[in-house]
mmCIF file with all atom_site columns, C-alpha atoms in Angstrom:
data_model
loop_
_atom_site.group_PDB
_atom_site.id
_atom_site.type_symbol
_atom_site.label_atom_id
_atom_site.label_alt_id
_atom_site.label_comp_id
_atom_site.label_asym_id
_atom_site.label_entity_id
_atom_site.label_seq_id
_atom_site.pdbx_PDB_ins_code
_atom_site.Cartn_x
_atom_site.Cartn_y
_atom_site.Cartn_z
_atom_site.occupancy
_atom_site.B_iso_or_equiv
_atom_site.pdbx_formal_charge
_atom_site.auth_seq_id
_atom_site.auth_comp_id
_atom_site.auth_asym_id
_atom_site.auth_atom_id
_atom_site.pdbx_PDB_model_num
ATOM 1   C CA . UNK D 1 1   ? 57.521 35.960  160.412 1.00 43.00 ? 1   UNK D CA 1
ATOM 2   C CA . UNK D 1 2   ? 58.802 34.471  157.515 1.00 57.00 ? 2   UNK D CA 1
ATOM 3   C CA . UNK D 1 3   ? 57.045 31.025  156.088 1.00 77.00 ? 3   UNK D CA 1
ATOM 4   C CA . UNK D 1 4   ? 58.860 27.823  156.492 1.00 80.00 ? 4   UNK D CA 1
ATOM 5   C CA . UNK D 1 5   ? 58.996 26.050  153.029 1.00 77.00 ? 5   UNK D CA 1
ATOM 6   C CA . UNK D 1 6   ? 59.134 22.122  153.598 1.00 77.00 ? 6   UNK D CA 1
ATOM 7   C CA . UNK D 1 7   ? 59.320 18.583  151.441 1.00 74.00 ? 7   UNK D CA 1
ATOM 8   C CA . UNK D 1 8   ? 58.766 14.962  152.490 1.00 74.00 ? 8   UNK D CA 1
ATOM 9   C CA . UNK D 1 9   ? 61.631 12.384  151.957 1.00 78.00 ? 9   UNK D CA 1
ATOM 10  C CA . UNK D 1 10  ? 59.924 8.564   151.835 1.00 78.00 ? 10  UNK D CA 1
ATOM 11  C CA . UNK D 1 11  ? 60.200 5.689   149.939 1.00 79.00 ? 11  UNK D CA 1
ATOM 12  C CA . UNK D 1 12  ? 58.333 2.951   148.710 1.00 77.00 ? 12  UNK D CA 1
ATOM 13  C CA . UNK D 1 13  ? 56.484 1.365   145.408 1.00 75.00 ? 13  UNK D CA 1
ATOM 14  C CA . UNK D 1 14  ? 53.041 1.374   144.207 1.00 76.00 ? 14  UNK D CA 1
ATOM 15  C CA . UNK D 1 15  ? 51.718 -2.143  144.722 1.00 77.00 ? 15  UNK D CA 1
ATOM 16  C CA . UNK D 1 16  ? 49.639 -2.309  141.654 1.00 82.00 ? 16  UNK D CA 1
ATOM 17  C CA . UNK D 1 17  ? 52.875 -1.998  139.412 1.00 80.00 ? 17  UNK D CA 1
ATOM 18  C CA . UNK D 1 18  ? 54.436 -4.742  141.189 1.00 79.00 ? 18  UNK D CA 1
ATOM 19  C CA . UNK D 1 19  ? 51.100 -6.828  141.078 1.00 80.00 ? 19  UNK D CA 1
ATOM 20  C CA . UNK D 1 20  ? 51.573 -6.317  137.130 1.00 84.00 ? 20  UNK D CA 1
ATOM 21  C CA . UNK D 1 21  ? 55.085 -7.210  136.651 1.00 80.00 ? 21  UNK D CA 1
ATOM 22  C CA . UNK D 1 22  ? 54.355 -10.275 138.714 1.00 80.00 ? 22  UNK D CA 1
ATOM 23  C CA . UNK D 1 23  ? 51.306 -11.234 136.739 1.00 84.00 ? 23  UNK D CA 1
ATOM 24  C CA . UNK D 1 24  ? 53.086 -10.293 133.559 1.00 84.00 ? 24  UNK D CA 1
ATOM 25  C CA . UNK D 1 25  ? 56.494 -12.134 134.287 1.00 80.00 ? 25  UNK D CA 1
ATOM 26  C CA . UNK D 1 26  ? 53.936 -15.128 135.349 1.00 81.00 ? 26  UNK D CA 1
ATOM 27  C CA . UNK D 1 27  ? 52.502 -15.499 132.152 1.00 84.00 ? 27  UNK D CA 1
ATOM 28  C CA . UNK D 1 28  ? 55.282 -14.884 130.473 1.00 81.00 ? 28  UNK D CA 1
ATOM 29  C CA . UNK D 1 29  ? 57.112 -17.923 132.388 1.00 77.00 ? 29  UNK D CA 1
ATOM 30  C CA . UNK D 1 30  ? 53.824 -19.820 131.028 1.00 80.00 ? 30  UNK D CA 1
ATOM 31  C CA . UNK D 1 31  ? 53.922 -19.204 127.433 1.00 83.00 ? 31  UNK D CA 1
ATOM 32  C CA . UNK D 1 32  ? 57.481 -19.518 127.004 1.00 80.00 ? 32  UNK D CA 1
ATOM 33  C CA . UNK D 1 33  ? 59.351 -22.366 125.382 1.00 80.00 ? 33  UNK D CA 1
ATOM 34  C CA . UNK D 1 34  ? 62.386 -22.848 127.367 1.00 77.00 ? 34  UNK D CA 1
ATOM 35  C CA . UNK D 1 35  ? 60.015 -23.140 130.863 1.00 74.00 ? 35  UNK D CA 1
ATOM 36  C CA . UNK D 1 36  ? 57.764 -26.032 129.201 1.00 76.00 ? 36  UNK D CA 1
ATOM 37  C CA . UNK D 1 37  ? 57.726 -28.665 131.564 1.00 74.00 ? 37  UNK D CA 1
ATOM 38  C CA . UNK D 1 38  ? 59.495 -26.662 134.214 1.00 75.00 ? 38  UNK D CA 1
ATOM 39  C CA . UNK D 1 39  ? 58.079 -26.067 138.058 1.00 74.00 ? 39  UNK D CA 1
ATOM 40  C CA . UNK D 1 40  ? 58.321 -22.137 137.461 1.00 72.00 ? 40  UNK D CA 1
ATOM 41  C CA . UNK D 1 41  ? 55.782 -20.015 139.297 1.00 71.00 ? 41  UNK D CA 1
ATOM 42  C CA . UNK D 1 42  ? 55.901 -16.654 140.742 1.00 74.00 ? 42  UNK D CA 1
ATOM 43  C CA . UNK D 1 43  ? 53.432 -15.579 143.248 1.00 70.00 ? 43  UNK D CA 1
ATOM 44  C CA . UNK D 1 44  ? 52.959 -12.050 144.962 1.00 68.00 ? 44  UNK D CA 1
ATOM 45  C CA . UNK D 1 45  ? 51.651 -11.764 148.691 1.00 62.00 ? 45  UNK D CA 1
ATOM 46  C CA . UNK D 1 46  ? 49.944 -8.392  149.030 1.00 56.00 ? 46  UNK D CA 1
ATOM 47  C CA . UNK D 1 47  ? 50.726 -8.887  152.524 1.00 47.00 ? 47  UNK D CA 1
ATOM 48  C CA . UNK D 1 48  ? 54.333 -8.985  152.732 1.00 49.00 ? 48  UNK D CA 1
ATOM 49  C CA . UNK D 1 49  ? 54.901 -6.968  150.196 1.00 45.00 ? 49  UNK D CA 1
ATOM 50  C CA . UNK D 1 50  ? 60.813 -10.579 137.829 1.00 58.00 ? 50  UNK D CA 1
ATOM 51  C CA . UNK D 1 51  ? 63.351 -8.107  138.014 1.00 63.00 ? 51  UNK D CA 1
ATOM 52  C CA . UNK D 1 52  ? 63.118 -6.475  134.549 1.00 64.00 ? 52  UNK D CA 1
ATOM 53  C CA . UNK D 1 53  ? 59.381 -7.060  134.813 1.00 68.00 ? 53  UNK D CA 1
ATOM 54  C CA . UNK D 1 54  ? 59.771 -4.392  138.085 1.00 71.00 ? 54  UNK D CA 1
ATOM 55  C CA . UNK D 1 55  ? 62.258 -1.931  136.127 1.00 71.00 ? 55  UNK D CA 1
ATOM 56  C CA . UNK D 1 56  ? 59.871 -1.592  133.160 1.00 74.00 ? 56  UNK D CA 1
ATOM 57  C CA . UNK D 1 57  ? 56.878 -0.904  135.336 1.00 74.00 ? 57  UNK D CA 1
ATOM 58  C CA . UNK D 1 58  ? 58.885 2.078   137.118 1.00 77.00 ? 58  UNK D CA 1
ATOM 59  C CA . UNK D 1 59  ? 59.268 0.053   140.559 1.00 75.00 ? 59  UNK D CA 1
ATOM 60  C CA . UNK D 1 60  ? 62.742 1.335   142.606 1.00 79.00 ? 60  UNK D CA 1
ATOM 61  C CA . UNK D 1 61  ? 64.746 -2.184  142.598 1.00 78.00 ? 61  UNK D CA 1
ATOM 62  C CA . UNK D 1 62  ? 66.524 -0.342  145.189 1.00 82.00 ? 62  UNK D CA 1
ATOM 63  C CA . UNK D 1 63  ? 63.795 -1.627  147.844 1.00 80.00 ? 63  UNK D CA 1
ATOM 64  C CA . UNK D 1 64  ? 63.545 -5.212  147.392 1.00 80.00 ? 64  UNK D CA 1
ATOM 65  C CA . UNK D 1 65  ? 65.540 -7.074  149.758 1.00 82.00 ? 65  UNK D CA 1
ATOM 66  C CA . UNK D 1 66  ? 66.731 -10.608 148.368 1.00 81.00 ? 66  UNK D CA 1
ATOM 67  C CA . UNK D 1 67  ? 66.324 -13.620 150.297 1.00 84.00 ? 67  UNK D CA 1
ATOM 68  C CA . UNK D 1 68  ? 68.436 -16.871 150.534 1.00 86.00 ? 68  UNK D CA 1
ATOM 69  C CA . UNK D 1 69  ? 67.677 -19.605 147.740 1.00 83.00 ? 69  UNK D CA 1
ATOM 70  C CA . UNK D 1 70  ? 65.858 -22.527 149.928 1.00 84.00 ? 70  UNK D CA 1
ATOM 71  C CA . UNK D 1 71  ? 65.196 -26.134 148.367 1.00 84.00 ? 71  UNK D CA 1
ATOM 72  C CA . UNK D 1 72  ? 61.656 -26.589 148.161 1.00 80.00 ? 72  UNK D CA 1
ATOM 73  C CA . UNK D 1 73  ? 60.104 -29.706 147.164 1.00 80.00 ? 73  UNK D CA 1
ATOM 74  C CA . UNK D 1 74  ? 60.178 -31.648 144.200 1.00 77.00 ? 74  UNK D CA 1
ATOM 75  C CA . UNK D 1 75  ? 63.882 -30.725 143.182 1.00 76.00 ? 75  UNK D CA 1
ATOM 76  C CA . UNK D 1 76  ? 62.868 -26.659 143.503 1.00 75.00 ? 76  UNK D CA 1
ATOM 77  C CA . UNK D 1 77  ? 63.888 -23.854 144.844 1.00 77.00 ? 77  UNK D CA 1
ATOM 78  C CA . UNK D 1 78  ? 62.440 -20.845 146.637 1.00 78.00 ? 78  UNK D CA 1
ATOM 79  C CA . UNK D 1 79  ? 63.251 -17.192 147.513 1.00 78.00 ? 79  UNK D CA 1
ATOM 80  C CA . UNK D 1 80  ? 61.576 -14.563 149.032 1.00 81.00 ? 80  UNK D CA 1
ATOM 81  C CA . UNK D 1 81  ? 61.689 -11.199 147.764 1.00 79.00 ? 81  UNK D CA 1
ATOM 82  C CA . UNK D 1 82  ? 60.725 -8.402  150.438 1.00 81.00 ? 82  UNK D CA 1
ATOM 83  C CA . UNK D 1 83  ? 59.478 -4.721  149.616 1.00 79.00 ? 83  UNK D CA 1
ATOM 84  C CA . UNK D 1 84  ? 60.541 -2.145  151.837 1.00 81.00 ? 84  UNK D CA 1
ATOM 85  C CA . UNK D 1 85  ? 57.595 0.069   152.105 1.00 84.00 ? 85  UNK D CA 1
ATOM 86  C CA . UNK D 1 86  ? 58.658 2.972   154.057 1.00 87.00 ? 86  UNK D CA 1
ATOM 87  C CA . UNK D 1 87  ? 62.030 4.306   155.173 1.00 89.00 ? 87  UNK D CA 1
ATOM 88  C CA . UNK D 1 88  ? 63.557 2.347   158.106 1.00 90.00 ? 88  UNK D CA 1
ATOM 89  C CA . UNK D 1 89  ? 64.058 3.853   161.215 1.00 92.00 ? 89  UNK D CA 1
ATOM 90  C CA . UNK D 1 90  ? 67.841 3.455   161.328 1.00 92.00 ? 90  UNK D CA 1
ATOM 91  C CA . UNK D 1 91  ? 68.060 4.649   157.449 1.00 91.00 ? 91  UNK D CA 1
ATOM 92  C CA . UNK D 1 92  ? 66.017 7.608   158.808 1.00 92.00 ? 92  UNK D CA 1
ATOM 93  C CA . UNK D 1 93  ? 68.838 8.058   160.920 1.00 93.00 ? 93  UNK D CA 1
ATOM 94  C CA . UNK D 1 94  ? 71.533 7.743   158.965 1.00 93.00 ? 94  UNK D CA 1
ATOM 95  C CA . UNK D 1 95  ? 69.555 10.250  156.525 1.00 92.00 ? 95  UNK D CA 1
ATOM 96  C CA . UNK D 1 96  ? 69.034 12.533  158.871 1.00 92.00 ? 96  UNK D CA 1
ATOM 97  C CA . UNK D 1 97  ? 72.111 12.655  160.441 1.00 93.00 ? 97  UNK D CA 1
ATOM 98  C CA . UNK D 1 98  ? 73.761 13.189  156.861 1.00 92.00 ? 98  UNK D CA 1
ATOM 99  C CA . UNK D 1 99  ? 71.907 16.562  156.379 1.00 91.00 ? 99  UNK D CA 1
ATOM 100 C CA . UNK D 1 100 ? 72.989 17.568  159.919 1.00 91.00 ? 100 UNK D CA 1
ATOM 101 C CA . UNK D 1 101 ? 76.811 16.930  158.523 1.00 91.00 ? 101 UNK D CA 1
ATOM 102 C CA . UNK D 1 102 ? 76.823 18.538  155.599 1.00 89.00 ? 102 UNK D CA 1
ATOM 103 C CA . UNK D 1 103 ? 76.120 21.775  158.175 1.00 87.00 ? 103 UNK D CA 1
ATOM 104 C CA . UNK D 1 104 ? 73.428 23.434  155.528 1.00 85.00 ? 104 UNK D CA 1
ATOM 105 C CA . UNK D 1 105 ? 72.636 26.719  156.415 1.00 84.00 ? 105 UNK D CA 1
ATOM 106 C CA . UNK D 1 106 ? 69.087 26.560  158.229 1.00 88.00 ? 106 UNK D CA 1
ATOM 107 C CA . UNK D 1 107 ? 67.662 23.392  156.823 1.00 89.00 ? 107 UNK D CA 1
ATOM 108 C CA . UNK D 1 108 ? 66.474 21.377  159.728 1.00 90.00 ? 108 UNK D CA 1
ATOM 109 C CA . UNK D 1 109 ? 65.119 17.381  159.370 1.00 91.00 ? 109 UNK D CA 1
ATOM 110 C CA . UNK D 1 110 ? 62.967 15.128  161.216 1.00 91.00 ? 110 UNK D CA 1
ATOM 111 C CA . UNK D 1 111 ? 61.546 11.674  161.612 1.00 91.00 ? 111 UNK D CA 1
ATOM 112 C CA . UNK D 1 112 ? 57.942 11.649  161.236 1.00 91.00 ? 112 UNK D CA 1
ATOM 113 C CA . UNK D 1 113 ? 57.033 8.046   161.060 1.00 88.00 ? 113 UNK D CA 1
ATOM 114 C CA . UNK D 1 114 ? 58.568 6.046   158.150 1.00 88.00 ? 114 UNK D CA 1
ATOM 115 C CA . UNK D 1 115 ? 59.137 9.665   156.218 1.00 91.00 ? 115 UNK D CA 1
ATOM 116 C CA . UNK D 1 116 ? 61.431 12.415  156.926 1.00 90.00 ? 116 UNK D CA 1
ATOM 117 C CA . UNK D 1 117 ? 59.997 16.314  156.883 1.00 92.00 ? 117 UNK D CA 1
ATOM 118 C CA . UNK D 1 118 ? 62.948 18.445  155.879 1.00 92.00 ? 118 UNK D CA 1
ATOM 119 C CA . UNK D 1 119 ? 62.512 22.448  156.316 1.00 91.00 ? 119 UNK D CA 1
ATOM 120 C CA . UNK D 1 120 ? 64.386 25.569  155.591 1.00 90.00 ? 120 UNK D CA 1
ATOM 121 C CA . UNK D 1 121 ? 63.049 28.972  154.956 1.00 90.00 ? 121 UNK D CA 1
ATOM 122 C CA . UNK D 1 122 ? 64.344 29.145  151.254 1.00 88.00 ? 122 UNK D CA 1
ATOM 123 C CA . UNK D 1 123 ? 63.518 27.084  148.376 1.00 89.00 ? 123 UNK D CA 1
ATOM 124 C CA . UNK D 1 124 ? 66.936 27.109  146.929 1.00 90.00 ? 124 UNK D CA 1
ATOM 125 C CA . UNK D 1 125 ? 68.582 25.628  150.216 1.00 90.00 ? 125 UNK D CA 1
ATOM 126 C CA . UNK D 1 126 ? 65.356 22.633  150.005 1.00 90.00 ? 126 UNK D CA 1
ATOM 127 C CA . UNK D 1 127 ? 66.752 22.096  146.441 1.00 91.00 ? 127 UNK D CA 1
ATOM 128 C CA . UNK D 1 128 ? 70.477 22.328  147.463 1.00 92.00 ? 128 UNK D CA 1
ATOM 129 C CA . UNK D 1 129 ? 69.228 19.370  150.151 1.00 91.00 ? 129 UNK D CA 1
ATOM 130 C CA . UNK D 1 130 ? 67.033 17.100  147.935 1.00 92.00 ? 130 UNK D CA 1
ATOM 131 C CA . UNK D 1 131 ? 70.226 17.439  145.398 1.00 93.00 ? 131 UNK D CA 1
ATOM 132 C CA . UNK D 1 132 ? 72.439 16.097  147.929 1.00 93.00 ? 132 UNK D CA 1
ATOM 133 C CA . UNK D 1 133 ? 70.193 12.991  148.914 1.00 92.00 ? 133 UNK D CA 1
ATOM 134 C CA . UNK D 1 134 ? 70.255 12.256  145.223 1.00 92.00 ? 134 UNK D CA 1
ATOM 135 C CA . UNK D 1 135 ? 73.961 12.016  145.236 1.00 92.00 ? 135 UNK D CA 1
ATOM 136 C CA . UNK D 1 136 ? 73.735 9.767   148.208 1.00 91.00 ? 136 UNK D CA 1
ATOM 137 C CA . UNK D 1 137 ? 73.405 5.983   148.439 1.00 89.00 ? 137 UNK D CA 1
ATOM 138 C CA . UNK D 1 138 ? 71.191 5.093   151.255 1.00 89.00 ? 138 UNK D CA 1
ATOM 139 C CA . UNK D 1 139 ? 70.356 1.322   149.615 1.00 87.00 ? 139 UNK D CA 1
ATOM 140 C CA . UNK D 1 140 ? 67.173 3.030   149.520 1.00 88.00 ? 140 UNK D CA 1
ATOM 141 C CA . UNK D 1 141 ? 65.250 4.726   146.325 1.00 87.00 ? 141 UNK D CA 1
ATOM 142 C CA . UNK D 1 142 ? 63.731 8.211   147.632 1.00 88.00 ? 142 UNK D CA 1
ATOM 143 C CA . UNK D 1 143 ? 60.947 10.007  146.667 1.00 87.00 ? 143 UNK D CA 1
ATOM 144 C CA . UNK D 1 144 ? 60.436 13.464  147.035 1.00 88.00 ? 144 UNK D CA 1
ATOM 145 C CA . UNK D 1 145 ? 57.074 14.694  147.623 1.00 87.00 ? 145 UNK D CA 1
ATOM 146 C CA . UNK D 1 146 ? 54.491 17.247  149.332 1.00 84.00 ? 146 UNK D CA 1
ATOM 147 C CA . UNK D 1 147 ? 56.831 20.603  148.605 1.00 81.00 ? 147 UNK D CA 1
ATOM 148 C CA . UNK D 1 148 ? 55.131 23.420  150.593 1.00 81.00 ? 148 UNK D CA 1
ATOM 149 C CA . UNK D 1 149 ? 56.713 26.820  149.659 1.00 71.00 ? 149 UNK D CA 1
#
């Protein structure tokens, strides 16, 4: 029987990077001329998971869902920035349903959780697949990881 080569499809952001564009577009805000004076404060929930702060540090902007601009007290503002850890389940669809229409050969897909296991018994097809998600837009950025060959 011949082996089954496979790859992961998830998303997602290592928290640590965004922890230290937060911290370092915080003390930027702080030392800065322009914000003397101001109410400007950024604050990270670990929890609930700065922009160019994010794109230096390698984090896909891709995942971050804005939120509407609030009033807040004192004559502020507030929005909430969400991280989407994890493919959604009906982005997992639509992925998955994408590699069923583009008909490739043998390469099969599957939801497994909040990634998606895609298999086909040659390499070339896996890289013919993971070439095609690239050329997608999901709204998601996608990492490719755990190739077994």
């Amino acid at each position: 029987m011949a082996s089954v080569a496979s790859f992961d499809v998830s998303t997602g952001a290592d928290l640590q990077e965004v922890d230290n564009a937060v911290n370092q577009a915080t003390k930027e805000v702080a030392q800065r001329y322009d914000f003397k004076g101001s109410k400007a404060s950024i604050a990270f929930d670990r929890a609930n998971a700065t922009l160019t702060k994010l794109i230096k540090r390698g984090v896909p902007v891709k995942n971050l869902e804005l939120g509407a601009i609030t009033p807040a007290a004192n004559d502020t503002v507030r929005r909430e920035i969400k991280l989407t850890q994890g493919i959604p389940q009906e982005k997992a669809k639509a992925i998955v349903k994408a590699i069923k229409d583009r008909k490739f050969k043998k390469a099969q897909a599957s939801i497994q959780g909040d990634e998606i296991r895609v298999q086909a018994p040659s390499k070339d097809e896996l890289q013919e697949v993971i070439g095609f998600l690239r050329a997608q837009d999901f709204g998601l950025e996608l990492r490719f990881g755990n190739y077994r060959g």
